[in-house]
Tab-separated table of C-alpha atoms in Angstrom:
chain	number	residue	atom	x	y	z
U	1	MET	CA	-12.506	22.003	5.683
U	2	ALA	CA	-11.657	18.464	7.190
U	3	LYS	CA	-8.410	18.066	8.894
U	4	PRO	CA	-5.830	15.715	6.959
U	5	ALA	CA	-5.934	12.201	7.725
U	6	THR	CA	-2.610	12.195	9.343
U	7	ASP	CA	-3.307	14.996	11.725
U	8	LYS	CA	-3.964	12.464	14.520
U	9	ARG	CA	-4.744	8.795	15.051
U	10	ARG	CA	-7.251	8.153	12.818
U	11	GLY	CA	-9.380	4.642	12.507
U	12	PRO	CA	-12.655	3.362	13.757
U	13	ARG	CA	-14.091	5.519	16.746
U	14	LYS	CA	-14.677	1.948	18.398
U	15	MET	CA	-13.858	-1.557	17.805
U	16	PRO	CA	-16.946	-3.954	16.863
U	17	THR	CA	-16.873	-6.816	19.267
U	18	GLN	CA	-19.850	-8.792	18.229
U	19	ALA	CA	-19.741	-10.575	14.721
U	20	ARG	CA	-22.636	-8.745	13.284
U	21	SER	CA	-20.876	-5.352	14.007
U	22	ARG	CA	-17.366	-6.784	12.515
U	23	ALA	CA	-19.340	-8.009	9.560
U	24	ARG	CA	-20.896	-4.458	8.950
U	25	VAL	CA	-17.634	-2.723	9.357
U	26	ALA	CA	-16.006	-4.910	6.767
U	27	ASP	CA	-18.773	-4.055	4.363
U	28	ILE	CA	-18.397	-0.223	4.877
U	29	LEU	CA	-14.531	-0.683	4.209
U	30	LYS	CA	-15.231	-3.175	1.453
U	31	ALA	CA	-17.615	-0.237	-0.153
U	32	ALA	CA	-15.403	2.555	0.610
U	33	GLY	CA	-12.271	0.561	-1.076
U	34	ALA	CA	-14.287	0.121	-4.263
U	35	LEU	CA	-15.658	4.095	-4.033
U	36	LEU	CA	-12.190	5.141	-3.648
U	37	GLY	CA	-11.052	3.564	-6.826
U	38	GLU	CA	-14.406	4.943	-8.643
U	39	VAL	CA	-14.746	8.272	-7.400
U	40	GLY	CA	-11.227	9.180	-5.701
U	41	TYR	CA	-11.000	10.713	-2.262
U	42	ASP	CA	-13.058	14.065	-3.133
U	43	GLY	CA	-15.918	12.267	-4.600
U	44	LEU	CA	-15.866	9.929	-1.657
U	45	SER	CA	-18.456	10.697	0.943
U	46	THR	CA	-20.250	8.634	4.012
U	47	ASN	CA	-23.366	8.828	2.214
U	48	LEU	CA	-21.884	7.073	-0.734
U	49	ILE	CA	-20.067	4.829	1.306
U	50	ALA	CA	-23.617	3.974	3.311
U	51	GLU	CA	-25.615	3.552	-0.016
U	52	ARG	CA	-22.977	1.231	-1.252
U	53	ALA	CA	-22.493	-0.955	1.748
U	54	ASP	CA	-26.518	-0.868	2.261
U	55	VAL	CA	-26.495	0.317	5.581
U	56	PRO	CA	-28.000	3.363	7.366
U	57	VAL	CA	-25.386	6.289	7.449
U	58	GLY	CA	-26.003	6.379	11.193
U	59	SER	CA	-24.230	2.913	11.313
U	60	ILE	CA	-21.433	4.471	9.616
U	61	TYR	CA	-21.219	7.365	12.303
U	62	GLN	CA	-21.176	4.568	15.233
U	63	PHE	CA	-17.654	3.597	14.086
U	64	PHE	CA	-16.150	6.123	12.049
U	65	GLU	CA	-16.084	9.817	12.739
U	66	ASP	CA	-15.986	10.868	9.174
U	67	LYS	CA	-14.597	9.492	5.562
U	68	ASP	CA	-11.024	10.227	6.816
U	69	ASP	CA	-11.389	7.555	9.442
U	70	ILE	CA	-12.586	5.262	7.090
U	71	VAL	CA	-9.728	5.552	4.741
U	72	ALA	CA	-7.034	5.601	7.621
U	73	ALA	CA	-8.679	2.066	8.479
U	74	LEU	CA	-8.531	1.049	5.070
U	75	VAL	CA	-4.561	2.023	4.941
U	76	GLU	CA	-4.401	-0.031	8.504
U	77	GLN	CA	-5.405	-2.938	6.427
U	78	PHE	CA	-2.933	-2.463	3.346
U	79	GLN	CA	-0.119	-2.286	6.072
U	80	ASP	CA	-1.174	-5.522	7.687
U	81	SER	CA	-1.049	-6.874	4.198
U	82	ILE	CA	2.502	-5.435	3.226
U	83	HIS	CA	3.562	-7.012	6.812
U	84	ARG	CA	2.192	-10.222	5.996
U	85	LEU	CA	3.650	-10.322	2.687
U	86	ALA	CA	7.051	-9.182	3.936
U	87	SER	CA	7.298	-11.762	6.603
U	88	GLU	CA	6.355	-14.734	4.445
U	89	ARG	CA	8.440	-13.926	1.324
U	90	LEU	CA	10.734	-11.130	1.622
U	91	ASP	CA	13.697	-12.013	3.832
U	92	ALA	CA	17.594	-11.644	3.663
U	93	ALA	CA	18.181	-15.346	2.886
U	94	SER	CA	15.939	-15.289	-0.287
U	95	ALA	CA	17.176	-12.022	-1.350
U	96	ARG	CA	21.020	-13.428	-0.960
U	97	GLU	CA	20.315	-16.742	-2.749
U	98	ASP	CA	18.018	-15.670	-5.633
U	99	ARG	CA	17.814	-11.760	-6.317
U	100	LYS	CA	15.584	-12.266	-9.487
U	101	ALA	CA	13.110	-14.511	-7.394
U	102	PHE	CA	13.079	-12.315	-4.471
U	103	ILE	CA	11.970	-9.403	-6.446
U	104	ALA	CA	9.306	-11.642	-8.553
U	105	GLY	CA	8.007	-12.280	-5.193
U	106	LEU	CA	7.720	-8.945	-4.147
U	107	VAL	CA	6.379	-7.475	-7.276
U	108	ASP	CA	3.725	-10.421	-7.458
U	109	GLY	CA	2.940	-9.928	-3.598
U	110	ILE	CA	2.206	-6.087	-4.472
U	111	ALA	CA	0.026	-7.142	-7.414
U	112	GLY	CA	-1.876	-9.882	-5.327
U	113	ILE	CA	-2.432	-7.072	-2.645
U	114	GLN	CA	-3.930	-4.723	-5.325
U	115	ALA	CA	-6.024	-7.613	-6.802
U	116	GLU	CA	-7.601	-8.237	-3.679
U	117	ALA	CA	-8.361	-4.424	-2.653
U	118	SER	CA	-9.089	-2.046	-5.708
U	119	ALA	CA	-8.454	1.049	-3.349
U	120	PHE	CA	-4.712	-0.399	-2.819
U	121	VAL	CA	-3.246	1.139	-6.162
U	122	CYS	CA	-4.829	4.563	-5.233
U	123	VAL	CA	-3.245	4.767	-2.034
U	124	PHE	CA	-0.122	2.990	-2.467
U	125	SER	CA	0.731	4.793	-5.870
U	126	GLY	CA	-0.507	8.306	-4.337
U	127	SER	CA	-2.541	8.572	-7.817
U	128	GLN	CA	-5.395	10.704	-6.337
U	129	SER	CA	-3.248	13.953	-6.573
U	130	HIS	CA	-4.226	15.073	-3.245
U	131	PRO	CA	-2.369	16.317	-0.039
U	132	ARG	CA	-3.856	13.497	2.062
U	133	PHE	CA	-2.992	10.852	-0.375
U	134	ASP	CA	0.467	11.961	-1.244
U	135	SER	CA	0.934	11.464	2.669
U	136	LEU	CA	-1.255	8.330	3.218
U	137	ALA	CA	1.008	7.092	-0.303
U	138	ARG	CA	4.151	7.738	1.481
U	139	ASN	CA	3.319	6.017	4.821
U	140	LEU	CA	2.276	3.038	3.119
U	141	ARG	CA	5.305	2.889	1.077
U	142	ARG	CA	7.360	3.491	3.805
U	143	THR	CA	6.129	0.543	5.477
U	144	LEU	CA	7.619	-1.311	2.916
U	145	ILE	CA	10.736	0.291	2.291
U	146	ARG	CA	11.745	0.035	5.946
U	147	HIS	CA	11.574	-3.956	5.806
U	148	LEU	CA	13.621	-4.089	2.367
U	149	ASP	CA	16.133	-1.826	3.996
U	150	ASP	CA	16.527	-4.341	6.907
U	151	VAL	CA	16.605	-7.072	4.714
U	152	PHE	CA	19.330	-5.571	2.427
U	153	ALA	CA	21.461	-4.389	4.996
U	154	GLU	CA	21.449	-7.747	6.218
U	155	ALA	CA	21.654	-9.593	2.727
U	156	PHE	CA	24.076	-7.135	1.050
U	157	PRO	CA	26.033	-5.740	3.725
U	158	GLN	CA	28.807	-4.197	1.030
U	159	LEU	CA	26.104	-2.014	-0.406
U	160	PRO	CA	26.600	1.908	1.506
U	161	LYS	CA	23.668	2.651	3.336
U	162	ASP	CA	23.368	5.811	1.361
U	163	ASP	CA	23.312	3.706	-1.905
U	164	ARG	CA	20.960	1.418	-0.333
U	165	ASN	CA	18.456	4.260	0.476
U	166	ARG	CA	18.937	5.824	-2.688
U	167	MET	CA	18.070	2.793	-4.220
U	168	LEU	CA	14.827	1.905	-2.313
U	169	ALA	CA	13.678	5.467	-2.894
U	170	ALA	CA	13.842	5.165	-6.821
U	171	TRP	CA	12.307	1.731	-6.436
U	172	SER	CA	9.420	3.152	-4.434
U	173	ASP	CA	8.653	5.812	-7.000
U	174	ILE	CA	8.955	3.516	-9.946
U	175	THR	CA	6.805	1.129	-8.471
U	176	GLY	CA	4.103	3.443	-7.448
U	177	VAL	CA	4.077	4.547	-10.926
U	178	MET	CA	3.758	1.512	-12.816
U	179	ILE	CA	1.448	-0.041	-10.601
U	180	SER	CA	-0.932	2.666	-10.827
U	181	ASN	CA	-1.861	1.979	-14.501
U	182	ARG	CA	-5.270	0.592	-13.472
U	183	ASP	CA	-6.691	0.767	-17.173
U	184	ARG	CA	-5.188	-2.226	-18.997
U	185	SER	CA	-6.183	-5.374	-19.657
U	186	SER	CA	-4.840	-8.440	-17.628
U	187	GLY	CA	-2.388	-9.588	-20.299
U	188	GLU	CA	-1.018	-6.067	-20.286
U	189	ARG	CA	-1.002	-5.672	-16.865
U	190	GLY	CA	1.178	-8.851	-16.785
U	191	LYS	CA	3.430	-7.784	-19.355
U	192	LEU	CA	3.843	-4.359	-17.262
U	193	LEU	CA	4.774	-6.293	-14.023
U	194	ASP	CA	7.109	-8.369	-15.814
U	195	GLU	CA	8.809	-5.032	-17.014
U	196	LEU	CA	8.676	-3.662	-13.209
U	197	LYS	CA	10.734	-7.006	-12.218
U	198	ILE	CA	13.288	-6.515	-14.693
U	199	VAL	CA	13.789	-2.648	-13.904
U	200	LEU	CA	14.210	-3.581	-10.139
U	201	CYS	CA	16.185	-6.356	-10.805
U	202	ALA	CA	18.703	-4.361	-13.227
U	203	TYR	CA	18.841	-1.400	-10.624
U	204	LEU	CA	19.888	-3.859	-7.840
U	205	ASP	CA	22.466	-5.619	-9.984
U	206	ALA	CA	23.760	-2.188	-11.374
U	207	LYS	CA	24.037	-0.965	-7.607
U	208	LEU	CA	26.041	-4.080	-6.321
U	209	ALA	CA	28.402	-4.353	-9.281
U	210	GLY	CA	29.332	-0.801	-8.141
U	211	SER	CA	29.739	-1.643	-4.824
U	212	PRO	CA	32.835	-2.610	-2.888
U	213	ALA	CA	33.131	-6.247	-2.771
């Protein structure tokens, strides 16, 4: 049995330095991401990835020990995307000035990452029903939740820490469930995202209304 992806530091066994090698690794990750959304973790294999990326399977083993390393590298990419979203659009001043716009930026930002990488929703929502994915999903969502916790602590100091933690945990679960609904038309997905914004905004408003002034 393969070891869980979180047992040790996973990722590329060596970092590509030449442009050709970097392009090959990018092709491998792109293929793995597409397949992850199609066949799930259990159906994913290095042979399938090699076939989709149009590279010899030996090329994969030059850079990755196994499929867990490839998935871990994908998760690192998603974490980088979340960090960029957080630094560019999700700051305390924005949350304090316009909560509705802040939440819209959060939801639209997550949807944008999802649109760029089909595997993102699988990992972020934990939709694979697999222990490895449960752990990866928690770690990925925690990346965002830690940032939001810092932002809300600064923007809304009247909100008790315990209430803030419970709210963000609920936000994480609600968002994970709602974005996991991939089998919808673009119009329906847009409406679902609008509903998600309303739910998150109402939740925050209710928490703030019940907090000491």
